[in-house]
PDB file of C-alpha atoms in Angstrom:
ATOM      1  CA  UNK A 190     -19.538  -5.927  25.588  1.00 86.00           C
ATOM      2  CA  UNK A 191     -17.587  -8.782  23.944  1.00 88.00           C
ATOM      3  CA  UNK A 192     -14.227 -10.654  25.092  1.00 87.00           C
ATOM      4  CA  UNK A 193     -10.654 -10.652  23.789  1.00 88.00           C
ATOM      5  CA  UNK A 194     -11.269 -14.273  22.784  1.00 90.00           C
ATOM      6  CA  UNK A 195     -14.343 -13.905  20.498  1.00 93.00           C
ATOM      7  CA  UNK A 196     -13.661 -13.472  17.235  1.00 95.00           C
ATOM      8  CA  UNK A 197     -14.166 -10.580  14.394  1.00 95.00           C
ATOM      9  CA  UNK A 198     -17.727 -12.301  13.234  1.00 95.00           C
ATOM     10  CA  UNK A 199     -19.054 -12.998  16.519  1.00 95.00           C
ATOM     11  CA  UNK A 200     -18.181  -9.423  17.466  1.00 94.00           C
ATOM     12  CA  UNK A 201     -19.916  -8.249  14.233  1.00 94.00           C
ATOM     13  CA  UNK A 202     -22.961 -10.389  14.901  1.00 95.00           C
ATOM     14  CA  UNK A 203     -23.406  -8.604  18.458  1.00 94.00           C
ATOM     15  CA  UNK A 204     -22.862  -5.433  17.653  1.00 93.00           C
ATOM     16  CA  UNK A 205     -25.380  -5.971  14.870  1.00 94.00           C
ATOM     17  CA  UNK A 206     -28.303  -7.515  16.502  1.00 95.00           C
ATOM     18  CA  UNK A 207     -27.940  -4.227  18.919  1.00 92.00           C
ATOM     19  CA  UNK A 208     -27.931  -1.632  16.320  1.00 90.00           C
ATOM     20  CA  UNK A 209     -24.310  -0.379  17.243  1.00 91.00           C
ATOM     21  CA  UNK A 210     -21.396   0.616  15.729  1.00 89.00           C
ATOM     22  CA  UNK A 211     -18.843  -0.447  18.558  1.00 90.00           C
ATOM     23  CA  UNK A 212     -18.495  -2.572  21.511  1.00 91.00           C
ATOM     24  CA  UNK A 213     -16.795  -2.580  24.436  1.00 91.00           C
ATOM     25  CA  UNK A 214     -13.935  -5.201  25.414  1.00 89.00           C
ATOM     26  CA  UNK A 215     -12.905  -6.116  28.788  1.00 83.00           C
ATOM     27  CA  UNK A 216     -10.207  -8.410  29.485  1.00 77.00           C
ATOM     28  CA  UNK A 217      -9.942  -9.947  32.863  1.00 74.00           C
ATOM     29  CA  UNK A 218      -5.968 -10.423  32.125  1.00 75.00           C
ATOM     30  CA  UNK A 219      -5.064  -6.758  31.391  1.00 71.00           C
ATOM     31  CA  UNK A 220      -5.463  -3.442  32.675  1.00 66.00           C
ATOM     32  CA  UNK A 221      -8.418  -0.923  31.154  1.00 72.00           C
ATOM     33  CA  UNK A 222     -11.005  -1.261  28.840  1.00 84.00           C
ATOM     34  CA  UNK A 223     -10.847  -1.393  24.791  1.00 87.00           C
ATOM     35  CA  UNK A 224     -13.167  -0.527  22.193  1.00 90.00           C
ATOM     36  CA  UNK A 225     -13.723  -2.528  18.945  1.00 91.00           C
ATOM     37  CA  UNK A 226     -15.620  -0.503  16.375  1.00 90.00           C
ATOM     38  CA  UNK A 227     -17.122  -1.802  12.947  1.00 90.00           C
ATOM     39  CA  UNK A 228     -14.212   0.191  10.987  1.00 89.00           C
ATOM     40  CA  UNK A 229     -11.770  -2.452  13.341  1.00 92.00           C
ATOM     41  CA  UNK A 230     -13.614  -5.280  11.675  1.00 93.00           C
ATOM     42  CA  UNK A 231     -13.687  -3.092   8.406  1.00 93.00           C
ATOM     43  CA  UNK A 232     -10.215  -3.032   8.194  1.00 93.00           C
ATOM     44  CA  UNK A 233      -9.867  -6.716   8.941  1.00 95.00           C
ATOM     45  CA  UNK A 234     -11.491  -7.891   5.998  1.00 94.00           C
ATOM     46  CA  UNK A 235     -10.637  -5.457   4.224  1.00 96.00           C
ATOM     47  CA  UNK A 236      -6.790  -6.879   4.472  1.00 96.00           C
ATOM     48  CA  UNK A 237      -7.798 -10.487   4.087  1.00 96.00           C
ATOM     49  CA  UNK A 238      -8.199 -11.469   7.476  1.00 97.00           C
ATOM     50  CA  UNK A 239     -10.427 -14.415   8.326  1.00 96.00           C
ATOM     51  CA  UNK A 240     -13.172 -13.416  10.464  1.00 94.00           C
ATOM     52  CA  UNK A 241     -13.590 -16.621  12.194  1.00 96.00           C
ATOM     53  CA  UNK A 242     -10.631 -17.288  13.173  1.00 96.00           C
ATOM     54  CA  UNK A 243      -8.951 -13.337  14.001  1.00 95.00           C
ATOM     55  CA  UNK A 244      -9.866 -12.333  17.782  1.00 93.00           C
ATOM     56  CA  UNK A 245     -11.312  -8.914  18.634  1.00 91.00           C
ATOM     57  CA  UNK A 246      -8.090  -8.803  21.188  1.00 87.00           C
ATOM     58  CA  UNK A 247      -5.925  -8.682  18.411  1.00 90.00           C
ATOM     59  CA  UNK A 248      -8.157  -5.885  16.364  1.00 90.00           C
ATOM     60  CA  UNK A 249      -8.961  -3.361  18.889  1.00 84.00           C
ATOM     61  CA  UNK A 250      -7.813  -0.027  20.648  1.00 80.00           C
ATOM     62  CA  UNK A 251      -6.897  -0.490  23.857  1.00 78.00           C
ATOM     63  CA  UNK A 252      -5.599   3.665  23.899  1.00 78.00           C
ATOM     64  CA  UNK A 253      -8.865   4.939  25.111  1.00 82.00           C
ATOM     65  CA  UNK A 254     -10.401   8.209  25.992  1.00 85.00           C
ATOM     66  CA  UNK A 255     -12.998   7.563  28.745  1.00 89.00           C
ATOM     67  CA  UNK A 256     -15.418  10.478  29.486  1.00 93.00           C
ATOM     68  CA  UNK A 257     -17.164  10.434  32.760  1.00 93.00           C
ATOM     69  CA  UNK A 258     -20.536  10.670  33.809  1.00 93.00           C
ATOM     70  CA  UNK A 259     -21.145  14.136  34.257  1.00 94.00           C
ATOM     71  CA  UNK A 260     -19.165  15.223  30.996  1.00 95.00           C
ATOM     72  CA  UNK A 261     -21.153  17.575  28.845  1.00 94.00           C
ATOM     73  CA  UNK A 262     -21.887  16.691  25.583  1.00 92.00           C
ATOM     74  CA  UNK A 263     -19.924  19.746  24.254  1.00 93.00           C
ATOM     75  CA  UNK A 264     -16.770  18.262  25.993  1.00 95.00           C
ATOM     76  CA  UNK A 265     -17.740  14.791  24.430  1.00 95.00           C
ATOM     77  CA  UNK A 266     -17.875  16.277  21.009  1.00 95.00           C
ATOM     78  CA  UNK A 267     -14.647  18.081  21.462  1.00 95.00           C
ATOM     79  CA  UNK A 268     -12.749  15.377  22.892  1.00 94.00           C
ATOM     80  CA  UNK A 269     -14.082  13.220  19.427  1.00 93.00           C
ATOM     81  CA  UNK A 270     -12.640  16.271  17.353  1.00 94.00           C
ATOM     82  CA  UNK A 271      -9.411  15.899  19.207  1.00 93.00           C
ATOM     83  CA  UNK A 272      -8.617  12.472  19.477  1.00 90.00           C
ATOM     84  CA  UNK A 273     -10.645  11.736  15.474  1.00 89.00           C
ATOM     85  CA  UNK A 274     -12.950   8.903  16.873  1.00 88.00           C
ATOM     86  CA  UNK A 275     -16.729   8.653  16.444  1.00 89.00           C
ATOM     87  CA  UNK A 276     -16.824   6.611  19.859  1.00 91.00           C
ATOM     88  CA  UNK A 277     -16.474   7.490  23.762  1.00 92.00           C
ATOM     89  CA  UNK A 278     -16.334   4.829  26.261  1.00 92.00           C
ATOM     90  CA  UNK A 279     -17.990   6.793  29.703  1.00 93.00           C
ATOM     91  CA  UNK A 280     -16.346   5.262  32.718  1.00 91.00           C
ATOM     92  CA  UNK A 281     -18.298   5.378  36.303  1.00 92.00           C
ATOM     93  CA  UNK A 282     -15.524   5.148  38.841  1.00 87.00           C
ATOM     94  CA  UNK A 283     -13.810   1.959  37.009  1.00 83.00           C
ATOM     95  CA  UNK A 284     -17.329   0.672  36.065  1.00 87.00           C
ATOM     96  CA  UNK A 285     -18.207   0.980  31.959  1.00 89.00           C
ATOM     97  CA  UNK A 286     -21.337   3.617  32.472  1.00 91.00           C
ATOM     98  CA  UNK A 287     -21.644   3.076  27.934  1.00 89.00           C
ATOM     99  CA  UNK A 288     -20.743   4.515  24.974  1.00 91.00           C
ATOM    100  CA  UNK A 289     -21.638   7.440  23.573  1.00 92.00           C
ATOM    101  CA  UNK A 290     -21.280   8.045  19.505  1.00 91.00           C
ATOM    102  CA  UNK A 291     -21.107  10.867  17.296  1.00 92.00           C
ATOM    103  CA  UNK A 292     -24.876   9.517  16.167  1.00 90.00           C
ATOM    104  CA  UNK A 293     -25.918  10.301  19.990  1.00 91.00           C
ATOM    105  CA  UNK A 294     -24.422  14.116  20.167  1.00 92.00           C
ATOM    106  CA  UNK A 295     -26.037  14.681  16.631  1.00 92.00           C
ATOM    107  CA  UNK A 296     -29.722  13.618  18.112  1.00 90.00           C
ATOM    108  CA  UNK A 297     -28.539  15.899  21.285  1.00 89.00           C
ATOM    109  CA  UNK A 298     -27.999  18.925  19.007  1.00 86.00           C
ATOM    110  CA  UNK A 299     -30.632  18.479  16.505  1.00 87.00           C
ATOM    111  CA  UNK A 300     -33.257  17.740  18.792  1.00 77.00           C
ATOM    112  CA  UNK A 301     -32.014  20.780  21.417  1.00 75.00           C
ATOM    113  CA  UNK A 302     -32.331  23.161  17.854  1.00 69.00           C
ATOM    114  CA  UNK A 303     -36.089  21.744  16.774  1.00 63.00           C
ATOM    115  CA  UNK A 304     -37.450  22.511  20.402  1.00 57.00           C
ATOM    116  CA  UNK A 305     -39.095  25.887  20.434  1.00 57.00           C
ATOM    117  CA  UNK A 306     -39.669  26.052  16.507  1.00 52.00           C
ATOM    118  CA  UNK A 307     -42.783  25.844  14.497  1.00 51.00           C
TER     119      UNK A 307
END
């Protein structure tokens, strides 16, 4: 998780030294949760933007589809396909349960498929 305050590099630097390829943003002034992904910080750079000084608040998507905990990963997939993200925030109640990425459903799958052969 990472603030509306810190900015695109320190955002970058997190989401690095975890291995992931979004993080979640909670701001204790606004309503919901919002999601920055590396193609937000992508796309900053890519137009110029300074990385140290541009604020994840100002570079993320705040119109999110949560799943919920007992979603299937079918409906997670689908919901993806619909919407065109790679990312889920999976709300608990109003608590942030995680995230779960295209990466995740493809392990799902392709270890469900290798189970039983050879």
């Amino acid at each position: 998780m990472v603030g509306p305050e810190h900015t695109l590099r320190q955002a970058a630097r997190m989401m690095t030294a975890r291995g992931v390829g979004s993080a979640v943003v909670i701001d204790p002034d606004s309503e919901g949760v919002g999601i920055m992904t590396e193609r937000d910080v992508l796309k900053a750079i890519g137009a110029g933007l300074d990385c140290d000084v541009e604020r994840t608040g100002e570079h993320l998507t705040w119109d999110v589809v949560y799943a919920g905990p007992d979603w299937t990963v079918e409906e997670a997939a689908a919901a993806m396909a619909r919407g065109g993200f790679r990312h889920l925030v999976v709300l608990d109640g109003r608590e942030v349960a995680g995230v779960i990425s295209v990466r995740d459903i493809m392990r799902v799958w392709a270890g469900s498929r290798m189970v039983g052969t050879g």
